[in-house]
Coordinates of C-alpha atoms and ligand atoms in Angstrom, one line a residue:
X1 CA 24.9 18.3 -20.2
X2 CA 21.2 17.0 -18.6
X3 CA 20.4 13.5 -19.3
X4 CA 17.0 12.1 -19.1
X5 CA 16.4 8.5 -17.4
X6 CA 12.7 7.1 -17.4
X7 CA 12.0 4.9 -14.6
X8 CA 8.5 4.3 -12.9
X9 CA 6.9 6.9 -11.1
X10 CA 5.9 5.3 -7.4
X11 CA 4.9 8.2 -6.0
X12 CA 3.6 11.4 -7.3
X13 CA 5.6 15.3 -6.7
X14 CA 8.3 17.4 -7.9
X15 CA 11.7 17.9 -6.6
X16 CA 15.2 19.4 -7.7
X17 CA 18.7 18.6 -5.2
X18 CA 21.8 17.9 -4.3
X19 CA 22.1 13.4 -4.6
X20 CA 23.0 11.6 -1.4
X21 CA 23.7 8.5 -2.3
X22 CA 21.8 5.6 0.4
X23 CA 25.0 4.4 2.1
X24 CA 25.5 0.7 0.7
X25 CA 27.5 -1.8 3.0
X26 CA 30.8 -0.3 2.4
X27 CA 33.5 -2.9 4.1
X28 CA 36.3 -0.9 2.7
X29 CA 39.3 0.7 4.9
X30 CA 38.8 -0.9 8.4
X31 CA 41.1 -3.0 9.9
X32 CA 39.8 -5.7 12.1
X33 CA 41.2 -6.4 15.7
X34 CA 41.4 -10.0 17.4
X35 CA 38.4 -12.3 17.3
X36 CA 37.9 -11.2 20.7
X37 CA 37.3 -7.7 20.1
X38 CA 35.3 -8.0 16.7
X39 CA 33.3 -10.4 18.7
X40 CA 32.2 -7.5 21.0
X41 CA 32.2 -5.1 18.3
X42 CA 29.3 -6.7 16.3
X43 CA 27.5 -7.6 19.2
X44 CA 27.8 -4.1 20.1
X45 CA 26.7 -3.0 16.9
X46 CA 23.5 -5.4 16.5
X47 CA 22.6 -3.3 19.7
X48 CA 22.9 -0.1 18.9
X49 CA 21.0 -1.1 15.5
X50 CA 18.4 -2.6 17.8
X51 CA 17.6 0.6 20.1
X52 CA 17.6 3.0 16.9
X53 CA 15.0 0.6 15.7
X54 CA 12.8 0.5 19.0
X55 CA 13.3 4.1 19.3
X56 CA 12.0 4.4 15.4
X57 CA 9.0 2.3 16.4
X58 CA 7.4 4.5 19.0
X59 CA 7.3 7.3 16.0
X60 CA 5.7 5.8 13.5
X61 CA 2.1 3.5 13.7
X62 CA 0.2 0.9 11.8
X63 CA 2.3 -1.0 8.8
X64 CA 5.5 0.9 9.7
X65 CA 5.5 -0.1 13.1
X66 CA 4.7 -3.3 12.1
X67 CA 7.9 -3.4 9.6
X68 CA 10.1 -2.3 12.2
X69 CA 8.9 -4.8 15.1
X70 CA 9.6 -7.7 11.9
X71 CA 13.3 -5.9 11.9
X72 CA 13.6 -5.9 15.6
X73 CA 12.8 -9.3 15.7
X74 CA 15.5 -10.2 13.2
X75 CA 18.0 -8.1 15.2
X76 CA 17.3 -9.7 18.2
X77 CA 16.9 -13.3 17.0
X78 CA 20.6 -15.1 17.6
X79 CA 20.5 -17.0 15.0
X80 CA 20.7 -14.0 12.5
X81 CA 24.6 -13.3 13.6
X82 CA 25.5 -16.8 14.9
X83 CA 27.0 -17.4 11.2
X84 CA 29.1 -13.8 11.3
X85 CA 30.2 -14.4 14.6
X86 CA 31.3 -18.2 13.7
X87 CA 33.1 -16.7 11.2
X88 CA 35.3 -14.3 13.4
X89 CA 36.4 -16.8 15.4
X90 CA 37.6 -18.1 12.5
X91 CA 39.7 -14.6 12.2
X92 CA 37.4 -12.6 9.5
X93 CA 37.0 -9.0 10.6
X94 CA 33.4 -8.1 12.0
X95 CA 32.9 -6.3 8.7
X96 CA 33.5 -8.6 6.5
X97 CA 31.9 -11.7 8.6
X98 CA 28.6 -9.5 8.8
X99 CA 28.3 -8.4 5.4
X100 CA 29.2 -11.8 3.9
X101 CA 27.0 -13.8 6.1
X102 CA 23.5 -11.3 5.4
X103 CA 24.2 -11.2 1.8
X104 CA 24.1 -14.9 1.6
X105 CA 20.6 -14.3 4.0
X106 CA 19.2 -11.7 1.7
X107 CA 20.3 -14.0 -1.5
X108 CA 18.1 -16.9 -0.4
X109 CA 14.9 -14.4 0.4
X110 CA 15.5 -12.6 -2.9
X111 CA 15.4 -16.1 -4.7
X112 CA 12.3 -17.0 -3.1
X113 CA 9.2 -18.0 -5.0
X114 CA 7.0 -16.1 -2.2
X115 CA 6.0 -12.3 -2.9
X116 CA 6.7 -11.9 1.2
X117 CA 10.1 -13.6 1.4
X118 CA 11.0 -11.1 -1.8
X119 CA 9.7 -8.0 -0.3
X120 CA 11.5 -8.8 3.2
X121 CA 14.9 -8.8 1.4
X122 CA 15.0 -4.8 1.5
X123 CA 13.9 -5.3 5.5
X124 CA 17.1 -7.2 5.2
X125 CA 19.7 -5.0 3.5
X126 CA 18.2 -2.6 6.0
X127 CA 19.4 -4.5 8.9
X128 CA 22.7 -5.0 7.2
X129 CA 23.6 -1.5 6.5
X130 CA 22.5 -0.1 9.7
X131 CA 24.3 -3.1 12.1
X132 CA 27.5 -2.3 9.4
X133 CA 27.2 1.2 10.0
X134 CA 27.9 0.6 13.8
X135 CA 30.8 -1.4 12.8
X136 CA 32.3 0.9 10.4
X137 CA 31.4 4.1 12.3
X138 CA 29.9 5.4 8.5
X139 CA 28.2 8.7 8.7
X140 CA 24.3 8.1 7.5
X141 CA 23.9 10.5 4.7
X142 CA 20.3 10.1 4.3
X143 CA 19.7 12.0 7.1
X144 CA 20.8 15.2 5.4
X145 CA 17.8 17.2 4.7
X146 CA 16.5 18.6 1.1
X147 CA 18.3 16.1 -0.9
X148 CA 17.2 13.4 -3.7
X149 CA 18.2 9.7 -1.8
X150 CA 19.8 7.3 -5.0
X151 CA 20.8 4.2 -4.9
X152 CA 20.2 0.7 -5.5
X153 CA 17.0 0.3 -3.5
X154 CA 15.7 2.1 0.2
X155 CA 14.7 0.3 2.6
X156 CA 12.3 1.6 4.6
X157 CA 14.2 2.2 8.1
X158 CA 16.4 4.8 5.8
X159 CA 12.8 6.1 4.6
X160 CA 11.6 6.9 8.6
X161 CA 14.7 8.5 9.6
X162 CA 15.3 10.8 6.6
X163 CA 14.9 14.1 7.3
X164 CA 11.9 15.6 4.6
X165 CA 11.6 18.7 6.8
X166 CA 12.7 20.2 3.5
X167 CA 11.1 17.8 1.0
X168 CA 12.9 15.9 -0.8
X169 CA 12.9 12.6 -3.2
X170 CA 13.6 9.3 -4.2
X171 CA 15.5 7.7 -7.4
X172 CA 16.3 4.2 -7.3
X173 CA 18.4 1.9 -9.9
X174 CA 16.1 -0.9 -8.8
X175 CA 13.3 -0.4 -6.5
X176 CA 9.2 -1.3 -6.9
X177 CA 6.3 0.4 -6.9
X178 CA 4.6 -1.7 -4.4
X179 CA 7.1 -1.6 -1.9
X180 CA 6.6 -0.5 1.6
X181 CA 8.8 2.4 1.1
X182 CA 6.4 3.2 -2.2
X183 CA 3.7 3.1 0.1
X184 CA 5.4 5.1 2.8
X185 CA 6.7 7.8 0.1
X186 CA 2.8 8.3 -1.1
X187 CA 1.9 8.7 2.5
X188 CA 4.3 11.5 3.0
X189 CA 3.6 13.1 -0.5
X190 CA 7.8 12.7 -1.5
X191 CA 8.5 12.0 -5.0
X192 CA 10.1 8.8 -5.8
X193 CA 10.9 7.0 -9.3
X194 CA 12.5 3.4 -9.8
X195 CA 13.8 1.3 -12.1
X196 CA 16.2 3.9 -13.7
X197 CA 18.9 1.9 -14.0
X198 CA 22.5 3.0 -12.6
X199 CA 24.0 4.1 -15.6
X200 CA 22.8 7.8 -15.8
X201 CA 22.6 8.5 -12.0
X202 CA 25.9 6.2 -10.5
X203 CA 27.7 9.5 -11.4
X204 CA 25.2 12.4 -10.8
X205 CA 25.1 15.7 -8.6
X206 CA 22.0 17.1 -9.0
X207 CA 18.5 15.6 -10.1
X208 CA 14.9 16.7 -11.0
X209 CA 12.5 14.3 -9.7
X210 CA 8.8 13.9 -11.2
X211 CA 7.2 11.2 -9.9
X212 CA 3.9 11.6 -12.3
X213 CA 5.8 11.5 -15.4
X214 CA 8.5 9.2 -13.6
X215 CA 11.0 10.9 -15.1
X216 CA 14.5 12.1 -13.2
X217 CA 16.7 14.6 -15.4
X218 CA 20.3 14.4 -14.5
X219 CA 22.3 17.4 -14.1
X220 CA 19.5 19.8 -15.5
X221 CA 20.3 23.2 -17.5
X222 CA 19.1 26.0 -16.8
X223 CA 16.3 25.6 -19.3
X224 CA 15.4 22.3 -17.5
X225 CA 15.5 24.1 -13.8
X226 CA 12.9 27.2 -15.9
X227 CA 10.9 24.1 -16.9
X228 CA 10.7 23.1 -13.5
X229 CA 10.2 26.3 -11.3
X230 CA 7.3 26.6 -13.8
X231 CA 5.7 22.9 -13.4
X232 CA 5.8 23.1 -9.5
X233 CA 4.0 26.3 -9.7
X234 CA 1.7 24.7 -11.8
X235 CA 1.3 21.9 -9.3
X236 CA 1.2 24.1 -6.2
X237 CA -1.6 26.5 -7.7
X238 CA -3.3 23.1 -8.9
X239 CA -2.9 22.0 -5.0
X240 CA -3.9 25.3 -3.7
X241 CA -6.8 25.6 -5.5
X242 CA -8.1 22.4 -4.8
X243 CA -8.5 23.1 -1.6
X244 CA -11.3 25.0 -1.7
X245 CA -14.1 22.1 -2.5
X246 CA -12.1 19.6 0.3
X247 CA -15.5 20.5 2.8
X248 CA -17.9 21.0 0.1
X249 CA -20.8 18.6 -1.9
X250 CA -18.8 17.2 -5.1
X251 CA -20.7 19.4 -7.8
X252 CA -20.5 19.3 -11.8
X253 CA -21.1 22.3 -13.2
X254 CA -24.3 20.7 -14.1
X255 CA -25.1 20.8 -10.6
X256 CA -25.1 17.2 -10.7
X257 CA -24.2 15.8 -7.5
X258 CA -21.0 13.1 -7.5
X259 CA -20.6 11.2 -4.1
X260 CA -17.2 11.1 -3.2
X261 CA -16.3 8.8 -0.3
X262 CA -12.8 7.8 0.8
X263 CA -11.0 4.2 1.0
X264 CA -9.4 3.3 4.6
X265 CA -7.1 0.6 6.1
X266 CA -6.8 1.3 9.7
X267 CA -8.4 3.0 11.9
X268 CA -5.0 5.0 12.7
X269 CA -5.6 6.9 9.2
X270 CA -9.1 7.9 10.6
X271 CA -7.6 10.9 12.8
X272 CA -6.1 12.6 9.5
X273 CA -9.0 12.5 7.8
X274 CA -12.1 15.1 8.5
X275 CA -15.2 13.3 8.3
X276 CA -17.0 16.3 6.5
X277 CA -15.0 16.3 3.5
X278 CA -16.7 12.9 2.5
X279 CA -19.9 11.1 2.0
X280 CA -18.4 8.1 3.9
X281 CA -16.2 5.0 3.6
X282 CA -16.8 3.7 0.1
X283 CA -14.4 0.8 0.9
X284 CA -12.3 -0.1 4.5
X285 CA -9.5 -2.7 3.7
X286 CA -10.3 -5.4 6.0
X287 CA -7.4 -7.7 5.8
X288 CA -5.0 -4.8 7.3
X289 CA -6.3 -5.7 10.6
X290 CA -4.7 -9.1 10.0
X291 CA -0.6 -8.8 10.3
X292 CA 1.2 -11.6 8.6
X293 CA 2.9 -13.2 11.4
X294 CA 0.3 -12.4 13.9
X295 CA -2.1 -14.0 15.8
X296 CA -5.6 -13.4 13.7
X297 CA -7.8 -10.6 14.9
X298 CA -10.1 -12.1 17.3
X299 CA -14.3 -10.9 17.1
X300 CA -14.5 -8.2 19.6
X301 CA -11.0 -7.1 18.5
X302 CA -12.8 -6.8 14.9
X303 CA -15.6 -5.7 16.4
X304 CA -14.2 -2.7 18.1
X305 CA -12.4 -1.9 14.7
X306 CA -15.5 -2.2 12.4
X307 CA -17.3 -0.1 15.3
X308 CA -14.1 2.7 15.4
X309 CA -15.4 3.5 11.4
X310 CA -18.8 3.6 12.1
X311 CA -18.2 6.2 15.0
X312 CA -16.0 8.6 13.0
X313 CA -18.3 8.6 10.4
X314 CA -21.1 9.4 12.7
X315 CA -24.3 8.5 10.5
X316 CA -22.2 8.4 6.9
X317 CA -22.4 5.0 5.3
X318 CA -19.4 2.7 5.9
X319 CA -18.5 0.0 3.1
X320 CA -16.2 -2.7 5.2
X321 CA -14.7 -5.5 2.8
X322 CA -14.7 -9.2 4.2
X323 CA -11.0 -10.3 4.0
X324 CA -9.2 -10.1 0.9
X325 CA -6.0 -11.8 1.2
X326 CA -4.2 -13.9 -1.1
X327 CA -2.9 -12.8 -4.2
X328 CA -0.5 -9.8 -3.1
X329 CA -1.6 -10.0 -0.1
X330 CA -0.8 -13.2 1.6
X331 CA -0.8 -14.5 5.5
X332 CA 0.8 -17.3 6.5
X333 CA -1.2 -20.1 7.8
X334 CA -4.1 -18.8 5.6
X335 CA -3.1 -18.6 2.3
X336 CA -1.9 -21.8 0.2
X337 CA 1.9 -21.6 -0.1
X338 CA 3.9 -22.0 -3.9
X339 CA 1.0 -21.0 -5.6
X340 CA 1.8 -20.5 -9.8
X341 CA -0.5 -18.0 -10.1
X342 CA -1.4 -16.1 -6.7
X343 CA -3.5 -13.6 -8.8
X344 CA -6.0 -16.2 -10.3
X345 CA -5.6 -18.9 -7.2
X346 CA -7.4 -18.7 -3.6
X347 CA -8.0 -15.4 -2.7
X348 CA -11.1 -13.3 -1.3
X349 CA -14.2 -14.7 -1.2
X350 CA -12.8 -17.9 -2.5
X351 CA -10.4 -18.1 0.5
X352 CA -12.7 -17.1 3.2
X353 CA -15.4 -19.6 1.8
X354 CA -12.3 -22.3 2.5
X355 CA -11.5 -20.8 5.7
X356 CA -15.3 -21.1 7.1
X357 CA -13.6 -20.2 10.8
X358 CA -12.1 -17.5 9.8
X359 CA -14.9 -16.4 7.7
X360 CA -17.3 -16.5 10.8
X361 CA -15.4 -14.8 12.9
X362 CA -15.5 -11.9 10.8
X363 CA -19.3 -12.1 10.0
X364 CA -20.1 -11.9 13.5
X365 CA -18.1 -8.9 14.3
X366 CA -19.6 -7.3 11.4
X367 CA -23.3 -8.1 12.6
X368 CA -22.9 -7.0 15.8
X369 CA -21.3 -3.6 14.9
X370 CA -24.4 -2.9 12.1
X371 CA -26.3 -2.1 15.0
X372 CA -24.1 0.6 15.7
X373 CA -24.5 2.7 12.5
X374 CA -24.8 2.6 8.3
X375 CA -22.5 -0.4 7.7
X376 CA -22.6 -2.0 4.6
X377 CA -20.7 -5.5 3.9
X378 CA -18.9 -6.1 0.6
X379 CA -17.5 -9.5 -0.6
X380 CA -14.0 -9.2 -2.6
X381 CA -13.5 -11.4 -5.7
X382 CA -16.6 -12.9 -6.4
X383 CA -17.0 -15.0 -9.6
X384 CA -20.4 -16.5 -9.6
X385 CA -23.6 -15.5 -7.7
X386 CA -22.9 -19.1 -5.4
X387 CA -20.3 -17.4 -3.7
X388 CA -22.8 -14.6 -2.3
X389 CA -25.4 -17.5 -1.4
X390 CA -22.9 -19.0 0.6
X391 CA -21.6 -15.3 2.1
X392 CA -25.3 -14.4 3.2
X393 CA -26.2 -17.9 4.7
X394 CA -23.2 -18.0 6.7
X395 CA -24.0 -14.3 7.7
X396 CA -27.8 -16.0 8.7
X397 CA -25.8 -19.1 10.6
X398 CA -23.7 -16.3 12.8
X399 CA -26.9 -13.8 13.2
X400 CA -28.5 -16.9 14.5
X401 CA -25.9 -18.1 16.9
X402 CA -25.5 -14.0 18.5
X403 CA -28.9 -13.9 19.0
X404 CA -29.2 -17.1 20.7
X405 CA -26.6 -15.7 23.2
X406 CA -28.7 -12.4 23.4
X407 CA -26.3 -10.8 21.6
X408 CA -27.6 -7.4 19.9
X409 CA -26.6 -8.2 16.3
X410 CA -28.1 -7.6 12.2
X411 CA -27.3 -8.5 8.7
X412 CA -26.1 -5.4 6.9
X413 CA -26.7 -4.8 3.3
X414 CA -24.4 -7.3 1.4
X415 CA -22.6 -5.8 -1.7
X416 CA -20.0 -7.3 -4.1
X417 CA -17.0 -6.0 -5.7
X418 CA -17.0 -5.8 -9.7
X419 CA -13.6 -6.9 -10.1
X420 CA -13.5 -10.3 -11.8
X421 CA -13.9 -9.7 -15.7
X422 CA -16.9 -12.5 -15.4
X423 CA -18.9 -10.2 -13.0
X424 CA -19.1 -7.0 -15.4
X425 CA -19.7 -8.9 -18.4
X426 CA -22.5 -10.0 -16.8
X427 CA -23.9 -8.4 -14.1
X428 CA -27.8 -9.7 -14.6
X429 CA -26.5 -12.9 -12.6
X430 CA -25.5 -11.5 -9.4
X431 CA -29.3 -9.7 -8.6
X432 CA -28.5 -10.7 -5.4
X433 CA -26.2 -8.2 -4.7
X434 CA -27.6 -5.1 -2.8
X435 CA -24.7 -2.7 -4.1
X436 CA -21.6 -2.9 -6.7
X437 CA -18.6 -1.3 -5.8
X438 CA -16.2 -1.6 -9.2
X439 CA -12.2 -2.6 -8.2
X440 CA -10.6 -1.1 -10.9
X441 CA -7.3 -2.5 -9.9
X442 CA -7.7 -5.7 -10.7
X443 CA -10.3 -5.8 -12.9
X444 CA -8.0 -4.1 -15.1
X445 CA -5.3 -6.3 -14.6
X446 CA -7.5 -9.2 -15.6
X447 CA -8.8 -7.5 -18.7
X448 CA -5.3 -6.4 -20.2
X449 CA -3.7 -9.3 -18.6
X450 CA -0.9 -6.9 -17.3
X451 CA 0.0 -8.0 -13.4
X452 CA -0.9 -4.9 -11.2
X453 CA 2.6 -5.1 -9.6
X454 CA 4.8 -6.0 -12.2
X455 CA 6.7 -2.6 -13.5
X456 CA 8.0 -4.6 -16.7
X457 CA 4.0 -4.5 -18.0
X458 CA 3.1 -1.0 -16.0
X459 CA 2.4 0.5 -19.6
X460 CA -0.4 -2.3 -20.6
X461 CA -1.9 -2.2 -17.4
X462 CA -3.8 1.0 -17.9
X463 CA -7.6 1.1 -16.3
X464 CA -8.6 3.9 -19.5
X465 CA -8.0 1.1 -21.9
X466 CA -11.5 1.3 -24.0
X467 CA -12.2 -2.2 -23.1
X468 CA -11.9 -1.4 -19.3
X469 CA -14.3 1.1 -19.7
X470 CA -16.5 -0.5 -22.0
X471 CA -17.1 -3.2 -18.8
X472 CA -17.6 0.2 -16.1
X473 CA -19.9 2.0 -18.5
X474 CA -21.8 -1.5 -18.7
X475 CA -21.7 -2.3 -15.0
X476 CA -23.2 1.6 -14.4
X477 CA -26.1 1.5 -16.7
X478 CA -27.2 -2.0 -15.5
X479 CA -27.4 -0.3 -12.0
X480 CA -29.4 2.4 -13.4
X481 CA -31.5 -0.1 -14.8
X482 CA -32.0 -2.0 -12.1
X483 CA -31.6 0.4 -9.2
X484 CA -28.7 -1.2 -7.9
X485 CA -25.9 1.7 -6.2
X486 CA -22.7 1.4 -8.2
X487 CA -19.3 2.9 -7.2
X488 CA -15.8 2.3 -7.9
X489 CA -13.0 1.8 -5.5
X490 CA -9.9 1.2 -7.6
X491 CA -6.9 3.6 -7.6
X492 CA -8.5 5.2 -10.9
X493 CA -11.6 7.2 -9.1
X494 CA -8.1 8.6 -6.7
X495 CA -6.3 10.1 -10.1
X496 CA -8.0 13.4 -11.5
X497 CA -7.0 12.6 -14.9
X498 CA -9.4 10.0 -15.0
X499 CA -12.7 11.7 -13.4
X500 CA -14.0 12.8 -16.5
X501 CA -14.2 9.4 -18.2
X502 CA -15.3 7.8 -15.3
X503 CA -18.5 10.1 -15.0
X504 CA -18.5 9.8 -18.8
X505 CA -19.2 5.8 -18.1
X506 CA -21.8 6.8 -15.7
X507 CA -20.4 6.7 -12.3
X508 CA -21.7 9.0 -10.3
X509 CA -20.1 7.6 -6.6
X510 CA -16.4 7.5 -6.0
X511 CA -14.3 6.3 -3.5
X512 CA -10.5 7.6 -3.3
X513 CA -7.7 7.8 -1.6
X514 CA -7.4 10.2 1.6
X515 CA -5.1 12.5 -0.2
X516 CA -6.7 12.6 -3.1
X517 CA -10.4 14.0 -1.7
X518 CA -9.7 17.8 -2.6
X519 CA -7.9 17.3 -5.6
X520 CA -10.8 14.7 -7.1
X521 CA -13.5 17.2 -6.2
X522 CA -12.3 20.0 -8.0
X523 CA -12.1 17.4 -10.9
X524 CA -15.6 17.0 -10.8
X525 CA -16.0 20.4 -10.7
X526 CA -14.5 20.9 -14.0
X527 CA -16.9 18.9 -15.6
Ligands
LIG1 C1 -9.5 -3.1 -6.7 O1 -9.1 -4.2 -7.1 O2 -9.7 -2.1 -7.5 C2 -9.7 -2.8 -5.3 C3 -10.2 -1.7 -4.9 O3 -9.2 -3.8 -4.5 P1 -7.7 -4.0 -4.1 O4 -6.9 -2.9 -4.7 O5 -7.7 -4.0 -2.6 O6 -7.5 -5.3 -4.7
LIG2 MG1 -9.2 -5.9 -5.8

């Protein structure tokens, strides 16, 4: 008989298979030779694991390859397996000596207090199934194609390798919605849903996966598989159709014009992405240049970046945010360590502002590319107007000091993001804000005081909540008033469900997600 499980959808999709289970770090049935010979047989293992993930780096770019060279490192660090391979001398088996000694590895980063120590558990198990593999010899069954991957979490090696030449999707007993693999699953359009708990699957042979509704039915009946057949049709035509307004001006039926300009991190994403199917960058990601763990991005390095967007857009206007780390976001060095509450603490503007170095750096490589093209500079997190007085005259310091070295440099238009409750409520205070770009993310966290990446409070933290659109509709008719341009950023302009209420509110500019241009279009077209 089907049984239903509600997780969390993480990523969006529809898929019916065969389960292969994500092969855990199965010790059982090996015999283990002298210490000698498990010494060499770990060693060995660690690297083979180590060339599958080099080789798995040169296919991927940007935040996976990043991952991967963090797992590589770990691999090839000695003091990773110096406690296994103490332990076979002692006359444990490679297996067990391996196992034993990551678990106790990945139970000190899960415990951690740190958002990045957490999230680099998974990188963890990762390295521990794959080096235990090796030692085992265990077949990797998430390379078989077509199937739904179930287990206790993925990490995201398992994620690159799997073969999705025939879709595919994800159910996890554990797993968040802000993982890499998440991210990576979006990216790649497979469904995925976690936090279904391992009751209803530990047992199961064939799934439907729908990662909007994030719901996975267990052993579906034939009326289930009818139900499906008829929702993916649904959600092909919907696709299909789509399509057809990717190149086109965002109309209502009105004949209103909606601008509809698309959010970047890096500028690898640039060459998927056809410049005529938007009106520009509505927000670029800055702090993705800066890897945690590696040295800061230097000015012409940022330079060069900033200048990349300005080039593919060729004349579009380009919206680049100064650094917002901190939060979920954090870099070591940069942001303060143990903080209670990472969300409210130093982060954005407010971090920068104590970072004046850092800050400067950044300013000047964004001066120096405005003259290049249509840039526009927006400042994450601000709370009171000071914090753009103190962004602009630092901007002034650093125009002064290229210019001085003959330097061809300008100020760009400097924006803010609407994202701190304080700032909607009252937007009369920040007049000296050329633009407003709204961050629906987390100004809806802070208004329903719901954590943006807690799955436990998903339900609460919903950006259509009346009082969340209360502060958008507000924020759009005081730029209407005052002829300030106001856009909004946040995941909610990506999501077509949402359009209407947004345009409702009075935004008529919306920046989404790559993926999501077509799909938001015809949206607007509805309308
Ligand atoms: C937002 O908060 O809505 C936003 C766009 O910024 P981020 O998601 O990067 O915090
Ligand atoms: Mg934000």
């Amino acid at each position: 008989m089907a049984t239903r499980l509600q997780g969390t959808g993480a990523s969006d999709g529809l898929f019916m298979g065969p389960v292969r289970r994500l092969a855990g770090a199965s010790t059982a049935e090996r015999r283990a030779g002298t210490p000698d010979a498990e010494h060499q047989v770990l060693r060995h293992a660690i690297t083979l694991a180590a060339a599958e993930v080099a080789g798995l780096m040169e296919r991927v770019e940007g935040e996976a390859q990043d991952m991967l060279a963090f797992q590589l490192a770990m691999l090839e660090d000695d003091a990773l397996s110096a406690p296994a391979l103490a332990a076979i001398a002692s006359g444990i088996g490679a297996h067990l000596a391996w196992v034993d000694a990551l678990d106790g590895e990945i139970a000190g980063y899960e415990a951690s207090e740190d958002d990045y120590f957490r999230a680099r558990a998974a990188d963890l198990r990762d390295i521990r199934d794959r080096v235990l593999r090796h030692v085992t010899g265990t077949a990797d069954e998430a390379a078989v194609p077509g199937a739904v991957l179930v287990g206790e979490d993925i990490g995201p090696t398992a994620f690159l390798e799997a073969d999705w030449s025939q879709g595919g999707a994800i159910a996890l007993f554990r797993g968040s919605t802000t993982s890499h693999v998440a991210m990576l699953a979006r990216a790649r359009g497979i469904p995925m849903v976690v936090g279904l708990g391992e009751e209803g699957l530990a047992a199961a042979q064939t799934l439907i996966v729908d990662g909007g509704r994030g719901l996975v039915t267990a052993e579906p009946g034939a009326a289930d598989e009818e139900a499906f057949r008829q929702d993916r049709a649904a959600l092909e035509g919907q696709r299909q159709a789509a399509e057809q307004f990717r190149l086109k001006p965002a109309l209502r039926r009105s004949g209103e014009r909606i601008e509809v300009l698309v959010n970047v991190a890096g500028v690898e994403e640039l060459a998927h992405i056809d410049p005529a199917s938007c009106d520009g960058i509505g927000l670029m990601r800055s702090e993705f240049l800066f890897r945690d763990g590696a040295p800061l991005p230097g000015e012409d390095t940022q330079f060069r970046a900033y200048r990349a967007f300005l080039d593919w857009a060729g004349g579009r206007p380009v919206t680049i945010r100064t650094l917002d780390i901190g939060g979920d976001k954090p870099i070591r060095g940069l942001t303060p360590e143990g903080e209670q509450n990472p969300f409210l603490g130093l982060r954005g503007v407010r971090l920068t502002l104590a970072h004046e170095e850092v800050f400067r750096t950044q300013l000047k490589a964004l001066a120096r590319a405005a003259v290049h093209g249509p840039l526009k500079v927006m400042i994450p997190m601000v709370t009171v107007p000071g914090e753009i007085a103190r962004t602009a005259a630092l901007f002034e310091d650093c125009l002064a000091e290229l210019t001085a070295a003959g330097t061809p440099a300008k100020i760009p238009p400097l924006g803010i993001m609407v994202e701190v409750p304080a700032v909607a409520v009252a937007p009369e205070l920040f007049a000296s804000a050329a633009f407003f770009s709204i961050g629906s993310n987390d100004l809806t966290q802070y208004v329903t005081a719901a954590s943006r990446d807690d799955a436990r409070v998903a339900a609460l933290n919903d950006p259509a909540h009346p009082a969340v659109l209360r502060l958008i509709a507000a924020v759009a008719r005081h730029g209407r008033e005052t002829g300030t341009p106001v856009s909004l950023c946040g995941d909610m302009a990506s999501e077509p469900r949402h359009v209407k209420a947004l345009i409702a509110a009075g935004v008529t500019s919306l920046s989404v997600a790559p993926a999501r241009i077509a799909a938001v279009k015809a949206a607007i077209a509805e309308l």
